[in-house]
């Protein structure tokens, strides 16, 4: 027996009655659990744009959660994002929620397969473990980190080739074509999912800091 909610505005949820469910083995051997190494595989990356040309809902939620952590860890200070995909995809959201001005905190990307930036930025964007959800940590590093959805982080850290047609013919190995169209992007900037941001921030102890009062008063 199952109770189900199926609404366009709600997550789909199913409750199973314990006495009505029988567990049966599938006969297929269980694969190894996901690990940090899986983040470097192309299939783990989550593109920011859906096939229909809209922003990925998973990205919008992930950015909302990460932005709440960033606001908390910086105590509402401005930040400097690293050039490249991080600034291109997260810049609008960060500029919308964090103030501009002096004393900006530096932000960098770190995780499996990426050397820890030197000097270390004030804040590191790191992946959550794909199974446990625990944020990645470099050994002997206790600085501030902001956890990101592992699939979103993997795209930022290992975007890979964006060409719809691989280079062929006489081009040297490793040389990429530059005559293909840019990946599709929606006409409006990527924005965080508001409820994901608010629901995450309200659960962080740092939200009680005086500098974050404007978020509590919203």
PDB file of C-alpha atoms in Angstrom:
ATOM      1  CA  UNK A   1       0.000   0.000   0.000  1.00  0.00           C
ATOM      2  CA  UNK A   2       1.314   3.464  -0.834  1.00  0.00           C
ATOM      3  CA  UNK A   3       0.234   7.022  -0.274  1.00  0.00           C
ATOM      4  CA  UNK A   4       1.285   9.421  -2.993  1.00  0.00           C
ATOM      5  CA  UNK A   5       1.416  13.161  -3.558  1.00  0.00           C
ATOM      6  CA  UNK A   6       1.745  14.127  -7.198  1.00  0.00           C
ATOM      7  CA  UNK A   7       1.589  17.869  -7.701  1.00  0.00           C
ATOM      8  CA  UNK A   8       3.515  20.095 -10.085  1.00  0.00           C
ATOM      9  CA  UNK A   9       4.413  22.370  -7.170  1.00  0.00           C
ATOM     10  CA  UNK A  10       5.490  19.636  -4.747  1.00  0.00           C
ATOM     11  CA  UNK A  11       8.061  16.901  -4.565  1.00  0.00           C
ATOM     12  CA  UNK A  12       6.641  13.506  -5.411  1.00  0.00           C
ATOM     13  CA  UNK A  13       6.527  11.463  -2.224  1.00  0.00           C
ATOM     14  CA  UNK A  14       5.680   7.814  -1.619  1.00  0.00           C
ATOM     15  CA  UNK A  15       5.183   6.102   1.753  1.00  0.00           C
ATOM     16  CA  UNK A  16       5.300   2.302   1.825  1.00  0.00           C
ATOM     17  CA  UNK A  17       3.515   0.290   4.496  1.00  0.00           C
ATOM     18  CA  UNK A  18       6.199  -1.887   6.173  1.00  0.00           C
ATOM     19  CA  UNK A  19       3.933  -4.959   6.365  1.00  0.00           C
ATOM     20  CA  UNK A  20       2.943  -4.678   2.693  1.00  0.00           C
ATOM     21  CA  UNK A  21       6.485  -4.607   1.269  1.00  0.00           C
ATOM     22  CA  UNK A  22       8.496  -7.753   0.650  1.00  0.00           C
ATOM     23  CA  UNK A  23      12.198  -7.440  -0.036  1.00  0.00           C
ATOM     24  CA  UNK A  24      13.436  -9.722  -2.823  1.00  0.00           C
ATOM     25  CA  UNK A  25      16.979  -9.952  -4.192  1.00  0.00           C
ATOM     26  CA  UNK A  26      17.339  -8.874  -7.808  1.00  0.00           C
ATOM     27  CA  UNK A  27      20.094 -11.390  -8.530  1.00  0.00           C
ATOM     28  CA  UNK A  28      22.289  -8.586  -9.860  1.00  0.00           C
ATOM     29  CA  UNK A  29      25.513  -8.106  -7.890  1.00  0.00           C
ATOM     30  CA  UNK A  30      25.711  -4.758  -6.130  1.00  0.00           C
ATOM     31  CA  UNK A  31      28.135  -2.331  -7.660  1.00  0.00           C
ATOM     32  CA  UNK A  32      30.732  -0.471  -5.625  1.00  0.00           C
ATOM     33  CA  UNK A  33      29.411   2.524  -3.695  1.00  0.00           C
ATOM     34  CA  UNK A  34      30.180   5.926  -5.205  1.00  0.00           C
ATOM     35  CA  UNK A  35      33.394   7.547  -4.065  1.00  0.00           C
ATOM     36  CA  UNK A  36      35.352  10.746  -4.559  1.00  0.00           C
ATOM     37  CA  UNK A  37      36.965   9.318  -7.704  1.00  0.00           C
ATOM     38  CA  UNK A  38      33.554   9.196  -9.408  1.00  0.00           C
ATOM     39  CA  UNK A  39      33.450  12.993  -9.482  1.00  0.00           C
ATOM     40  CA  UNK A  40      36.114  13.017 -12.201  1.00  0.00           C
ATOM     41  CA  UNK A  41      34.017  10.829 -14.522  1.00  0.00           C
ATOM     42  CA  UNK A  42      32.190  12.626 -17.315  1.00  0.00           C
ATOM     43  CA  UNK A  43      28.877  10.938 -16.493  1.00  0.00           C
ATOM     44  CA  UNK A  44      28.866  12.459 -12.990  1.00  0.00           C
ATOM     45  CA  UNK A  45      28.780  16.032 -14.295  1.00  0.00           C
ATOM     46  CA  UNK A  46      25.404  17.789 -14.280  1.00  0.00           C
ATOM     47  CA  UNK A  47      25.085  20.383 -17.080  1.00  0.00           C
ATOM     48  CA  UNK A  48      23.629  23.725 -15.958  1.00  0.00           C
ATOM     49  CA  UNK A  49      21.160  23.862 -18.863  1.00  0.00           C
ATOM     50  CA  UNK A  50      18.273  21.445 -19.470  1.00  0.00           C
ATOM     51  CA  UNK A  51      17.622  19.963 -22.942  1.00  0.00           C
ATOM     52  CA  UNK A  52      14.716  22.399 -23.353  1.00  0.00           C
ATOM     53  CA  UNK A  53      17.100  25.356 -22.937  1.00  0.00           C
ATOM     54  CA  UNK A  54      16.100  26.315 -19.374  1.00  0.00           C
ATOM     55  CA  UNK A  55      18.367  26.389 -16.351  1.00  0.00           C
ATOM     56  CA  UNK A  56      18.726  23.069 -14.557  1.00  0.00           C
ATOM     57  CA  UNK A  57      16.424  22.809 -11.527  1.00  0.00           C
ATOM     58  CA  UNK A  58      19.146  20.866  -9.754  1.00  0.00           C
ATOM     59  CA  UNK A  59      21.576  23.724 -10.342  1.00  0.00           C
ATOM     60  CA  UNK A  60      19.111  26.309  -9.070  1.00  0.00           C
ATOM     61  CA  UNK A  61      18.592  24.336  -5.845  1.00  0.00           C
ATOM     62  CA  UNK A  62      22.303  23.584  -5.434  1.00  0.00           C
ATOM     63  CA  UNK A  63      23.260  27.233  -5.893  1.00  0.00           C
ATOM     64  CA  UNK A  64      20.622  28.242  -3.338  1.00  0.00           C
ATOM     65  CA  UNK A  65      22.085  25.864  -0.743  1.00  0.00           C
ATOM     66  CA  UNK A  66      25.697  26.820  -1.494  1.00  0.00           C
ATOM     67  CA  UNK A  67      24.909  30.529  -1.432  1.00  0.00           C
ATOM     68  CA  UNK A  68      23.388  30.210   2.044  1.00  0.00           C
ATOM     69  CA  UNK A  69      26.610  28.619   3.283  1.00  0.00           C
ATOM     70  CA  UNK A  70      28.653  31.324   1.540  1.00  0.00           C
ATOM     71  CA  UNK A  71      26.630  34.113   3.158  1.00  0.00           C
ATOM     72  CA  UNK A  72      27.077  32.462   6.556  1.00  0.00           C
ATOM     73  CA  UNK A  73      30.788  31.738   6.306  1.00  0.00           C
ATOM     74  CA  UNK A  74      31.654  35.227   5.019  1.00  0.00           C
ATOM     75  CA  UNK A  75      29.254  36.954   7.432  1.00  0.00           C
ATOM     76  CA  UNK A  76      27.731  38.946   4.579  1.00  0.00           C
ATOM     77  CA  UNK A  77      31.036  40.259   3.197  1.00  0.00           C
ATOM     78  CA  UNK A  78      31.616  40.681  -0.515  1.00  0.00           C
ATOM     79  CA  UNK A  79      33.550  37.958  -2.314  1.00  0.00           C
ATOM     80  CA  UNK A  80      35.864  37.591  -5.301  1.00  0.00           C
ATOM     81  CA  UNK A  81      35.061  34.517  -7.404  1.00  0.00           C
ATOM     82  CA  UNK A  82      37.706  32.769  -9.505  1.00  0.00           C
ATOM     83  CA  UNK A  83      37.641  33.452 -13.235  1.00  0.00           C
ATOM     84  CA  UNK A  84      36.073  30.854 -15.504  1.00  0.00           C
ATOM     85  CA  UNK A  85      32.929  28.754 -15.042  1.00  0.00           C
ATOM     86  CA  UNK A  86      32.547  29.655 -11.356  1.00  0.00           C
ATOM     87  CA  UNK A  87      32.356  33.400 -12.007  1.00  0.00           C
ATOM     88  CA  UNK A  88      30.310  32.953 -15.186  1.00  0.00           C
ATOM     89  CA  UNK A  89      27.643  30.732 -13.613  1.00  0.00           C
ATOM     90  CA  UNK A  90      27.591  31.913  -9.995  1.00  0.00           C
ATOM     91  CA  UNK A  91      28.487  35.580 -10.403  1.00  0.00           C
ATOM     92  CA  UNK A  92      24.930  36.853 -10.826  1.00  0.00           C
ATOM     93  CA  UNK A  93      23.623  34.954  -7.790  1.00  0.00           C
ATOM     94  CA  UNK A  94      26.513  36.064  -5.584  1.00  0.00           C
ATOM     95  CA  UNK A  95      26.142  39.686  -6.684  1.00  0.00           C
ATOM     96  CA  UNK A  96      22.420  39.547  -5.953  1.00  0.00           C
ATOM     97  CA  UNK A  97      22.764  38.288  -2.372  1.00  0.00           C
ATOM     98  CA  UNK A  98      26.145  39.588  -1.184  1.00  0.00           C
ATOM     99  CA  UNK A  99      27.144  43.261  -1.048  1.00  0.00           C
ATOM    100  CA  UNK A 100      29.895  44.848  -3.099  1.00  0.00           C
ATOM    101  CA  UNK A 101      32.667  46.789  -1.425  1.00  0.00           C
ATOM    102  CA  UNK A 102      36.095  46.597   0.190  1.00  0.00           C
ATOM    103  CA  UNK A 103      37.323  43.722   2.296  1.00  0.00           C
ATOM    104  CA  UNK A 104      36.146  41.057  -0.142  1.00  0.00           C
ATOM    105  CA  UNK A 105      36.785  37.427   0.757  1.00  0.00           C
ATOM    106  CA  UNK A 106      38.585  35.333  -1.842  1.00  0.00           C
ATOM    107  CA  UNK A 107      36.889  32.170  -3.101  1.00  0.00           C
ATOM    108  CA  UNK A 108      38.520  29.194  -4.824  1.00  0.00           C
ATOM    109  CA  UNK A 109      37.577  25.771  -6.128  1.00  0.00           C
ATOM    110  CA  UNK A 110      39.043  22.660  -4.507  1.00  0.00           C
ATOM    111  CA  UNK A 111      38.341  18.961  -4.356  1.00  0.00           C
ATOM    112  CA  UNK A 112      39.338  15.578  -5.792  1.00  0.00           C
ATOM    113  CA  UNK A 113      41.758  15.943  -8.703  1.00  0.00           C
ATOM    114  CA  UNK A 114      42.369  19.653  -8.061  1.00  0.00           C
ATOM    115  CA  UNK A 115      45.438  20.860  -6.156  1.00  0.00           C
ATOM    116  CA  UNK A 116      44.671  23.111  -3.227  1.00  0.00           C
ATOM    117  CA  UNK A 117      45.166  26.725  -4.424  1.00  0.00           C
ATOM    118  CA  UNK A 118      48.223  28.515  -3.031  1.00  0.00           C
ATOM    119  CA  UNK A 119      47.906  30.838  -1.280  1.00  0.00           C
ATOM    120  CA  UNK A 120      44.742  29.324   0.098  1.00  0.00           C
ATOM    121  CA  UNK A 121      41.638  31.443  -0.594  1.00  0.00           C
ATOM    122  CA  UNK A 122      39.522  32.509   2.356  1.00  0.00           C
ATOM    123  CA  UNK A 123      36.738  30.139   1.245  1.00  0.00           C
ATOM    124  CA  UNK A 124      36.876  26.939  -0.805  1.00  0.00           C
ATOM    125  CA  UNK A 125      33.996  25.601  -2.894  1.00  0.00           C
ATOM    126  CA  UNK A 126      34.158  21.840  -2.355  1.00  0.00           C
ATOM    127  CA  UNK A 127      31.911  18.898  -3.316  1.00  0.00           C
ATOM    128  CA  UNK A 128      29.661  16.923  -1.037  1.00  0.00           C
ATOM    129  CA  UNK A 129      30.358  13.199  -1.034  1.00  0.00           C
ATOM    130  CA  UNK A 130      27.971  11.561  -3.548  1.00  0.00           C
ATOM    131  CA  UNK A 131      26.876   8.973  -0.960  1.00  0.00           C
ATOM    132  CA  UNK A 132      27.269  10.471   2.521  1.00  0.00           C
ATOM    133  CA  UNK A 133      26.878  14.173   1.701  1.00  0.00           C
ATOM    134  CA  UNK A 134      29.922  15.029   3.829  1.00  0.00           C
ATOM    135  CA  UNK A 135      31.915  17.979   2.428  1.00  0.00           C
ATOM    136  CA  UNK A 136      35.341  17.179   0.982  1.00  0.00           C
ATOM    137  CA  UNK A 137      38.308  18.246   3.074  1.00  0.00           C
ATOM    138  CA  UNK A 138      41.977  18.438   2.219  1.00  0.00           C
ATOM    139  CA  UNK A 139      44.171  16.757   4.844  1.00  0.00           C
ATOM    140  CA  UNK A 140      45.391  19.185   7.511  1.00  0.00           C
ATOM    141  CA  UNK A 141      43.172  21.978   6.176  1.00  0.00           C
ATOM    142  CA  UNK A 142      40.655  23.479   8.587  1.00  0.00           C
ATOM    143  CA  UNK A 143      39.760  26.664   6.698  1.00  0.00           C
ATOM    144  CA  UNK A 144      36.301  27.741   5.636  1.00  0.00           C
ATOM    145  CA  UNK A 145      34.550  25.617   2.996  1.00  0.00           C
ATOM    146  CA  UNK A 146      31.234  25.861   1.173  1.00  0.00           C
ATOM    147  CA  UNK A 147      29.780  22.495   0.076  1.00  0.00           C
ATOM    148  CA  UNK A 148      28.352  22.070  -3.415  1.00  0.00           C
ATOM    149  CA  UNK A 149      26.215  19.362  -4.986  1.00  0.00           C
ATOM    150  CA  UNK A 150      28.778  16.870  -6.299  1.00  0.00           C
ATOM    151  CA  UNK A 151      27.362  16.866  -9.841  1.00  0.00           C
ATOM    152  CA  UNK A 152      27.380  20.664 -10.002  1.00  0.00           C
ATOM    153  CA  UNK A 153      30.889  20.821  -8.561  1.00  0.00           C
ATOM    154  CA  UNK A 154      32.081  18.214 -11.067  1.00  0.00           C
ATOM    155  CA  UNK A 155      30.858  20.342 -13.958  1.00  0.00           C
ATOM    156  CA  UNK A 156      32.647  23.424 -12.598  1.00  0.00           C
ATOM    157  CA  UNK A 157      35.855  21.545 -11.872  1.00  0.00           C
ATOM    158  CA  UNK A 158      35.956  19.219 -14.903  1.00  0.00           C
ATOM    159  CA  UNK A 159      33.768  20.774 -17.625  1.00  0.00           C
ATOM    160  CA  UNK A 160      35.407  18.699 -20.363  1.00  0.00           C
ATOM    161  CA  UNK A 161      34.922  19.252 -24.087  1.00  0.00           C
ATOM    162  CA  UNK A 162      31.863  21.263 -25.084  1.00  0.00           C
ATOM    163  CA  UNK A 163      31.967  20.557 -28.804  1.00  0.00           C
ATOM    164  CA  UNK A 164      29.019  18.568 -30.232  1.00  0.00           C
ATOM    165  CA  UNK A 165      31.469  17.062 -32.751  1.00  0.00           C
ATOM    166  CA  UNK A 166      34.891  15.782 -31.642  1.00  0.00           C
ATOM    167  CA  UNK A 167      37.964  16.997 -33.452  1.00  0.00           C
ATOM    168  CA  UNK A 168      38.960  14.601 -36.240  1.00  0.00           C
ATOM    169  CA  UNK A 169      41.273  14.492 -39.211  1.00  0.00           C
ATOM    170  CA  UNK A 170      44.724  16.016 -39.140  1.00  0.00           C
ATOM    171  CA  UNK A 171      44.360  18.102 -35.978  1.00  0.00           C
ATOM    172  CA  UNK A 172      46.978  17.210 -33.354  1.00  0.00           C
ATOM    173  CA  UNK A 173      45.884  15.275 -30.306  1.00  0.00           C
ATOM    174  CA  UNK A 174      44.479  17.560 -27.625  1.00  0.00           C
ATOM    175  CA  UNK A 175      43.669  20.401 -30.005  1.00  0.00           C
ATOM    176  CA  UNK A 176      40.017  21.395 -29.923  1.00  0.00           C
ATOM    177  CA  UNK A 177      37.959  22.904 -32.710  1.00  0.00           C
ATOM    178  CA  UNK A 178      36.904  26.520 -32.328  1.00  0.00           C
ATOM    179  CA  UNK A 179      34.342  26.708 -35.110  1.00  0.00           C
ATOM    180  CA  UNK A 180      31.371  25.182 -33.280  1.00  0.00           C
ATOM    181  CA  UNK A 181      28.573  27.190 -31.638  1.00  0.00           C
ATOM    182  CA  UNK A 182      28.675  28.068 -27.972  1.00  0.00           C
ATOM    183  CA  UNK A 183      26.610  25.883 -25.608  1.00  0.00           C
ATOM    184  CA  UNK A 184      22.988  27.091 -25.270  1.00  0.00           C
ATOM    185  CA  UNK A 185      22.275  29.474 -22.409  1.00  0.00           C
ATOM    186  CA  UNK A 186      18.943  30.860 -21.224  1.00  0.00           C
ATOM    187  CA  UNK A 187      18.315  34.552 -21.815  1.00  0.00           C
ATOM    188  CA  UNK A 188      18.254  35.314 -18.090  1.00  0.00           C
ATOM    189  CA  UNK A 189      21.055  34.706 -15.529  1.00  0.00           C
ATOM    190  CA  UNK A 190      21.169  31.656 -13.310  1.00  0.00           C
ATOM    191  CA  UNK A 191      19.405  32.447 -10.021  1.00  0.00           C
ATOM    192  CA  UNK A 192      19.318  30.386  -6.813  1.00  0.00           C
ATOM    193  CA  UNK A 193      16.118  28.646  -5.767  1.00  0.00           C
ATOM    194  CA  UNK A 194      14.780  30.991  -3.082  1.00  0.00           C
ATOM    195  CA  UNK A 195      13.336  28.335  -0.766  1.00  0.00           C
ATOM    196  CA  UNK A 196      16.539  26.292  -0.923  1.00  0.00           C
ATOM    197  CA  UNK A 197      18.500  29.392   0.102  1.00  0.00           C
ATOM    198  CA  UNK A 198      16.173  30.421   2.918  1.00  0.00           C
ATOM    199  CA  UNK A 199      15.583  26.916   4.311  1.00  0.00           C
ATOM    200  CA  UNK A 200      19.342  26.266   4.411  1.00  0.00           C
ATOM    201  CA  UNK A 201      20.343  29.605   5.913  1.00  0.00           C
ATOM    202  CA  UNK A 202      17.802  29.465   8.725  1.00  0.00           C
ATOM    203  CA  UNK A 203      19.326  26.158   9.884  1.00  0.00           C
ATOM    204  CA  UNK A 204      22.889  27.493  10.093  1.00  0.00           C
ATOM    205  CA  UNK A 205      23.970  28.788  13.527  1.00  0.00           C
ATOM    206  CA  UNK A 206      25.826  31.684  11.872  1.00  0.00           C
ATOM    207  CA  UNK A 207      22.514  33.254  10.827  1.00  0.00           C
ATOM    208  CA  UNK A 208      22.255  34.660  14.358  1.00  0.00           C
ATOM    209  CA  UNK A 209      25.345  36.847  13.785  1.00  0.00           C
ATOM    210  CA  UNK A 210      24.602  40.608  13.849  1.00  0.00           C
ATOM    211  CA  UNK A 211      25.866  41.102  10.275  1.00  0.00           C
ATOM    212  CA  UNK A 212      23.260  38.662   8.974  1.00  0.00           C
ATOM    213  CA  UNK A 213      20.318  40.452  10.517  1.00  0.00           C
ATOM    214  CA  UNK A 214      19.033  41.656   7.128  1.00  0.00           C
ATOM    215  CA  UNK A 215      18.429  38.026   6.131  1.00  0.00           C
ATOM    216  CA  UNK A 216      16.480  37.339   9.303  1.00  0.00           C
ATOM    217  CA  UNK A 217      14.293  40.387   8.793  1.00  0.00           C
ATOM    218  CA  UNK A 218      13.258  39.414   5.247  1.00  0.00           C
TER     219      UNK A 218
END
